[in-house]
Tab-separated table of C-alpha atoms in Angstrom:
chain	number	residue	atom	x	y	z
E	1447	MET	CA	-20.053	52.408	-4.022
E	1448	THR	CA	-17.505	49.638	-4.324
E	1449	ALA	CA	-16.528	47.748	-1.199
E	1450	THR	CA	-13.976	45.097	-0.332
E	1451	ILE	CA	-14.870	42.094	1.778
E	1452	GLN	CA	-12.422	39.769	3.476
E	1453	THR	CA	-12.688	36.856	5.878
E	1454	LEU	CA	-9.842	35.928	8.194
E	1455	ASP	CA	-9.352	33.240	10.773
E	1456	THR	CA	-9.242	34.333	14.411
E	1457	PRO	CA	-9.145	32.429	17.704
E	1458	ASP	CA	-12.870	33.267	17.990
E	1459	GLY	CA	-13.722	31.882	14.554
E	1460	PRO	CA	-13.918	33.387	11.091
E	1461	PHE	CA	-14.102	37.195	11.067
E	1462	THR	CA	-15.449	39.006	8.014
E	1463	LEU	CA	-14.991	42.692	7.402
E	1464	LEU	CA	-16.399	44.990	4.748
E	1465	VAL	CA	-14.593	48.240	3.895
E	1466	ASP	CA	-15.346	51.081	1.504
E	1467	GLU	CA	-13.006	52.751	-1.015
E	1468	ARG	CA	-11.659	55.016	1.729
E	1469	HIS	CA	-10.730	51.921	3.813
E	1470	ARG	CA	-13.402	52.678	6.426
E	1471	VAL	CA	-14.998	49.608	8.008
E	1472	LEU	CA	-18.711	49.490	7.179
E	1473	ALA	CA	-19.553	46.188	8.852
E	1474	SER	CA	-17.790	43.245	10.421
E	1475	GLY	CA	-18.480	40.184	12.513
E	1476	TRP	CA	-17.510	36.684	13.504
E	1477	THR	CA	-18.842	34.696	10.577
E	1478	ALA	CA	-17.704	33.348	7.226
E	1479	ASP	CA	-21.151	34.213	5.849
E	1480	GLN	CA	-20.570	37.407	3.882
E	1481	GLY	CA	-24.314	37.875	3.500
E	1482	ALA	CA	-24.699	38.040	7.292
E	1483	VAL	CA	-22.205	40.915	7.408
E	1484	LEU	CA	-23.916	42.730	4.524
E	1485	GLU	CA	-27.271	42.372	6.305
E	1486	ARG	CA	-25.918	44.548	9.145
E	1487	LEU	CA	-26.054	47.554	6.788
E	1488	THR	CA	-29.106	49.698	6.077
E	1489	ALA	CA	-27.936	49.986	2.453
E	1490	ALA	CA	-25.544	47.516	0.860
E	1491	PRO	CA	-22.773	48.709	-1.494
E	1492	ASP	CA	-23.428	48.459	-5.229
E	1493	ASP	CA	-20.340	46.369	-5.867
E	1494	VAL	CA	-18.691	44.048	-3.336
E	1495	ARG	CA	-15.396	42.407	-4.228
E	1496	GLU	CA	-13.250	40.012	-2.270
E	1497	GLY	CA	-9.822	41.318	-1.463
E	1498	GLU	CA	-7.371	42.371	1.223
E	1499	ALA	CA	-8.637	45.081	3.568
E	1500	ALA	CA	-6.096	47.240	5.387
E	1501	ALA	CA	-8.214	46.916	8.549
E	1502	ALA	CA	-7.385	43.196	8.585
E	1503	ASP	CA	-3.928	44.128	9.903
E	1504	ALA	CA	-5.578	45.769	12.933
E	1505	VAL	CA	-7.637	42.618	13.555
E	1506	ARG	CA	-4.502	40.481	13.435
E	1507	ALA	CA	-2.680	42.884	15.788
E	1508	TYR	CA	-5.642	42.872	18.205
E	1509	TYR	CA	-5.580	39.084	18.358
E	1510	ALA	CA	-1.786	39.164	18.767
E	1511	GLY	CA	-2.289	41.169	21.969
E	1512	ASP	CA	-2.383	44.824	20.854
E	1513	LEU	CA	-5.880	45.594	22.125
E	1514	HIS	CA	-5.612	49.206	20.928
E	1515	ALA	CA	-4.807	48.277	17.314
E	1516	ILE	CA	-8.493	48.708	16.409
E	1517	ASP	CA	-8.800	52.170	17.969
E	1518	ASP	CA	-7.672	54.265	15.014
E	1519	VAL	CA	-9.302	52.241	12.239
E	1520	GLU	CA	-11.877	54.469	10.588
E	1521	VAL	CA	-15.470	53.286	10.476
E	1522	SER	CA	-18.535	54.613	8.706
E	1523	GLN	CA	-22.063	54.185	10.039
E	1524	THR	CA	-25.357	55.826	9.187
E	1525	GLY	CA	-27.783	56.566	11.991
E	1526	THR	CA	-29.493	59.154	14.128
E	1527	ASP	CA	-27.534	61.755	16.098
E	1528	LEU	CA	-27.963	59.671	19.260
E	1529	GLN	CA	-26.777	56.496	17.508
E	1530	ARG	CA	-23.707	58.225	16.082
E	1531	ALA	CA	-22.914	59.685	19.527
E	1532	GLY	CA	-23.360	56.226	21.033
E	1533	TRP	CA	-21.079	54.547	18.533
E	1534	ALA	CA	-18.426	57.206	19.193
E	1535	ALA	CA	-18.834	56.639	22.955
E	1536	LEU	CA	-18.397	52.887	22.517
E	1537	ARG	CA	-15.011	53.532	20.932
E	1538	ARG	CA	-13.911	55.316	24.106
E	1539	ILE	CA	-14.545	52.335	26.410
E	1540	THR	CA	-11.178	51.076	27.592
E	1541	PRO	CA	-10.407	47.390	26.960
E	1542	GLY	CA	-10.769	45.433	30.189
E	1543	GLN	CA	-13.116	48.017	31.700
E	1544	PRO	CA	-16.592	47.133	30.413
E	1545	MET	CA	-19.563	49.218	31.483
E	1546	THR	CA	-23.234	48.512	32.039
E	1547	TYR	CA	-26.005	49.597	29.703
E	1548	THR	CA	-27.095	51.986	32.484
E	1549	ALA	CA	-23.634	53.570	32.681
E	1550	PHE	CA	-23.493	53.723	28.893
E	1551	ALA	CA	-26.840	55.566	28.794
E	1552	ALA	CA	-25.548	57.985	31.441
E	1553	ALA	CA	-22.355	58.545	29.412
E	1554	LEU	CA	-24.599	59.597	26.525
E	1555	GLY	CA	-26.261	62.156	28.786
E	1556	ARG	CA	-29.494	60.138	28.753
E	1557	PRO	CA	-29.426	58.179	32.034
E	1558	THR	CA	-33.005	56.918	31.678
E	1559	ALA	CA	-32.519	55.785	28.070
E	1560	VAL	CA	-31.170	52.317	28.855
E	1561	ARG	CA	-33.217	50.658	26.097
E	1562	ALA	CA	-31.944	53.225	23.574
E	1563	ALA	CA	-28.404	52.469	24.730
E	1564	ALA	CA	-28.987	48.751	24.202
E	1565	SER	CA	-30.449	49.479	20.765
E	1566	ILE	CA	-27.342	51.444	19.810
E	1567	CYS	CA	-25.265	48.377	20.628
E	1568	ALA	CA	-27.621	46.070	18.737
E	1569	ARG	CA	-27.465	48.230	15.596
E	1570	ASN	CA	-23.676	48.512	15.594
E	1571	ALA	CA	-22.427	47.185	12.254
E	1572	PRO	CA	-18.593	47.363	12.534
E	1573	ALA	CA	-18.244	45.006	15.500
E	1574	LEU	CA	-14.838	44.887	17.186
E	1575	PHE	CA	-13.876	48.295	15.743
E	1576	VAL	CA	-16.838	49.817	17.601
E	1577	PRO	CA	-16.598	47.577	20.664
E	1578	CYS	CA	-20.211	47.098	21.705
E	1579	HIS	CA	-19.106	43.836	23.325
E	1580	ARG	CA	-17.776	45.993	26.195
E	1581	VAL	CA	-21.308	46.791	27.429
E	1582	LEU	CA	-22.948	44.455	29.970
E	1583	ARG	CA	-26.246	44.117	31.797
E	1584	GLY	CA	-26.624	45.867	35.128
E	1585	ASP	CA	-26.053	42.615	37.009
E	1586	GLY	CA	-22.772	42.056	35.166
E	1587	SER	CA	-24.115	39.302	32.912
E	1588	LEU	CA	-23.257	39.392	29.233
E	1589	GLY	CA	-26.585	40.337	27.690
E	1590	GLY	CA	-26.939	39.843	23.969
E	1591	PHE	CA	-24.407	40.055	21.164
E	1592	ALA	CA	-25.100	39.777	17.438
E	1593	TRP	CA	-22.242	37.320	16.987
E	1594	GLY	CA	-23.037	35.134	19.999
E	1595	THR	CA	-22.336	35.309	23.696
E	1596	ASP	CA	-19.430	32.843	23.395
E	1597	VAL	CA	-17.580	35.355	21.212
E	1598	LYS	CA	-18.491	38.216	23.571
E	1599	ARG	CA	-17.233	36.228	26.562
E	1600	ALA	CA	-13.967	35.398	24.769
E	1601	LEU	CA	-13.392	39.039	23.763
E	1602	LEU	CA	-13.986	40.277	27.306
E	1603	ALA	CA	-11.691	37.592	28.733
E	1604	ARG	CA	-8.954	38.540	26.246
E	1605	GLU	CA	-9.307	42.197	27.169
E	1606	SER	CA	-9.264	41.557	30.924
E	1607	ARG	CA	-5.797	39.995	30.900
């Protein structure tokens, strides 16, 4: 598989995204280190080329204030049935209305599977497009985020306006 990788500047720092031939986002994150984005995948593409990804327009629109610009960007992730259901559920969380890991587990129909819910967030490769940053600890604190809690805090603040 051939993939395109692109890094753009955002108010939260460099943002790199990796897309496949069908323009689906495979992985993304707030870093200029392309290797760090590739490491989010279970299997890296055979050929990665720098170029312009159509999904970059959605990132720019998101940062320009259209918080729903990322909603219809296709993503592609490989995982278990529960992980795929979790990633789909993350995409349904409304900007500005984060939920707790406990509520997220309940939304998956597994109310006692809070650790599994947290794991789904931790294994999410196309960050921003699958907004795992919208899930918080039960006490309302940020919890972890692959790209740093400062980025998570900034995203949540942007979405709460």
